[in-house]
Amino acid sequence: ENQKSEGRIRSILRQKCYGKNLKKAQTDAQANCHIVLHANATNADIVKSTLALSFLRRSLAESVYTNNDGEAVVPTLRSKDCMGMIAEARDKTNIAFPKFLKVLSTAGWAPPARY
């Protein structure tokens, strides 16, 4: 029980407060989220991962909250804390990507090369 309390206290202390600047806090929440591509990534992989990153960053921005004093707080999250958000971003991307390519094609853009 004592270890759980200490863990929560350490987590709270690592959180960064932004005063009333919610927009800055949301921007910072997204800043350390990056794409890592495999060596054989195709152009389609790059476009799809960028779309997934936008969904994930939106979720990270939504994780920002205001404390009892009305200050914006960015929670300290590690990758393991975000697995639900990552899975949700993947699922949204799998649904949106074909539609995204169709809209680009309709607007006159060439689809990303497969190779």
CSV table of C-alpha atoms in Angstrom, one decimal:
chain,number,residue,atom,x,y,z
A,1,GLU,CA,0.0,0.0,0.0
A,2,ASN,CA,2.8,2.4,0.9
A,3,GLN,CA,4.7,1.7,-2.3
A,4,LYS,CA,1.5,2.5,-4.4
A,5,SER,CA,1.2,5.8,-2.6
A,6,GLU,CA,4.8,6.7,-3.2
A,7,GLY,CA,4.5,5.8,-6.9
A,8,ARG,CA,1.5,8.0,-7.2
A,9,ILE,CA,3.3,10.9,-5.5
A,10,ARG,CA,6.4,10.5,-7.8
A,11,SER,CA,4.1,10.4,-10.8
A,12,ILE,CA,2.3,13.6,-9.7
A,13,LEU,CA,5.7,15.3,-9.0
A,14,ARG,CA,6.9,14.5,-12.6
A,15,GLN,CA,3.9,16.2,-14.1
A,16,LYS,CA,4.5,19.6,-15.5
A,17,CYS,CA,2.0,22.4,-14.8
A,18,TYR,CA,1.3,25.2,-17.4
A,19,GLY,CA,-0.8,27.6,-15.4
A,20,LYS,CA,-3.9,28.5,-17.4
A,21,ASN,CA,-2.2,27.8,-20.8
A,22,LEU,CA,-4.1,24.7,-21.9
A,23,LYS,CA,-3.1,25.1,-25.5
A,24,LYS,CA,0.6,25.1,-24.7
A,25,ALA,CA,0.2,22.1,-22.5
A,26,GLN,CA,-1.7,20.2,-25.3
A,27,THR,CA,1.1,21.1,-27.8
A,28,ASP,CA,3.8,19.9,-25.4
A,29,ALA,CA,1.9,16.7,-24.8
A,30,GLN,CA,2.2,15.8,-28.5
A,31,ALA,CA,5.8,17.0,-28.9
A,32,ASN,CA,7.7,13.8,-27.8
A,33,CYS,CA,5.7,11.4,-30.0
A,34,HIS,CA,7.6,10.4,-33.1
A,35,ILE,CA,7.4,7.9,-36.0
A,36,VAL,CA,10.0,5.1,-36.2
A,37,LEU,CA,10.0,3.5,-39.6
A,38,HIS,CA,11.5,0.2,-40.6
A,39,ALA,CA,14.4,0.2,-43.1
A,40,ASN,CA,12.2,-1.1,-45.9
A,41,ALA,CA,9.3,1.3,-45.4
A,42,THR,CA,7.5,2.2,-48.6
A,43,ASN,CA,6.0,5.6,-49.4
A,44,ALA,CA,2.6,4.1,-48.4
A,45,ASP,CA,4.0,3.1,-45.0
A,46,ILE,CA,5.3,6.6,-44.5
A,47,VAL,CA,2.0,8.3,-45.3
A,48,LYS,CA,0.0,5.7,-43.2
A,49,SER,CA,2.3,6.1,-40.2
A,50,THR,CA,2.0,9.9,-40.4
A,51,LEU,CA,-1.8,9.6,-40.4
A,52,ALA,CA,-1.5,7.2,-37.3
A,53,LEU,CA,0.8,9.7,-35.6
A,54,SER,CA,-1.8,12.5,-36.0
A,55,PHE,CA,-4.5,10.3,-34.4
A,56,LEU,CA,-2.1,9.4,-31.5
A,57,ARG,CA,-1.0,13.0,-31.0
A,58,ARG,CA,-4.7,14.1,-30.8
A,59,SER,CA,-5.2,11.5,-28.0
A,60,LEU,CA,-2.2,12.7,-26.2
A,61,ALA,CA,-3.5,16.3,-26.4
A,62,GLU,CA,-6.8,15.1,-24.9
A,63,SER,CA,-4.9,13.5,-22.0
A,64,VAL,CA,-4.0,17.0,-20.7
A,65,TYR,CA,-6.3,18.0,-17.8
A,66,THR,CA,-6.8,20.9,-15.5
A,67,ASN,CA,-6.2,20.4,-11.8
A,68,ASN,CA,-8.3,21.8,-8.9
A,69,ASP,CA,-6.5,25.2,-9.3
A,70,GLY,CA,-7.5,25.4,-13.0
A,71,GLU,CA,-3.9,24.8,-14.1
A,72,ALA,CA,-3.2,22.7,-17.2
A,73,VAL,CA,-1.3,19.5,-16.4
A,74,VAL,CA,0.5,17.2,-18.9
A,75,PRO,CA,0.5,13.7,-17.4
A,76,THR,CA,3.9,11.9,-17.5
A,77,LEU,CA,3.3,9.0,-19.9
A,78,ARG,CA,5.6,6.2,-21.0
A,79,SER,CA,5.0,4.1,-24.1
A,80,LYS,CA,3.6,1.3,-21.9
A,81,ASP,CA,1.0,3.8,-20.5
A,82,CYS,CA,-0.2,4.6,-24.1
A,83,MET,CA,-0.8,1.2,-25.5
A,84,GLY,CA,-4.6,1.8,-25.5
A,85,MET,CA,-4.1,5.1,-27.4
A,86,ILE,CA,-1.6,3.4,-29.8
A,87,ALA,CA,-4.1,0.6,-30.5
A,88,GLU,CA,-6.9,3.1,-31.0
A,89,ALA,CA,-4.7,5.2,-33.4
A,90,ARG,CA,-3.9,2.0,-35.4
A,91,ASP,CA,-7.6,1.1,-35.6
A,92,LYS,CA,-8.6,4.6,-36.7
A,93,THR,CA,-5.8,4.6,-39.3
A,94,ASN,CA,-6.8,1.2,-40.7
A,95,ILE,CA,-10.3,2.6,-41.3
A,96,ALA,CA,-9.3,6.1,-42.5
A,97,PHE,CA,-6.3,5.3,-44.7
A,98,PRO,CA,-8.2,3.8,-47.7
A,99,LYS,CA,-10.6,6.8,-47.5
A,100,PHE,CA,-7.7,9.2,-47.2
A,101,LEU,CA,-6.1,7.8,-50.4
A,102,LYS,CA,-9.4,8.0,-52.3
A,103,VAL,CA,-9.8,11.6,-51.3
A,104,LEU,CA,-6.3,12.4,-52.4
A,105,SER,CA,-6.8,10.6,-55.7
A,106,THR,CA,-10.1,12.4,-56.3
A,107,ALA,CA,-8.3,15.7,-55.7
A,108,GLY,CA,-5.7,14.8,-58.4
A,109,TRP,CA,-2.9,13.5,-56.2
A,110,ALA,CA,-1.1,10.3,-57.2
A,111,PRO,CA,-1.3,7.5,-54.6
A,112,PRO,CA,2.0,6.8,-52.8
A,113,ALA,CA,4.2,4.3,-54.6
A,114,ARG,CA,4.0,0.8,-53.2
A,115,TYR,CA,7.8,0.3,-53.8
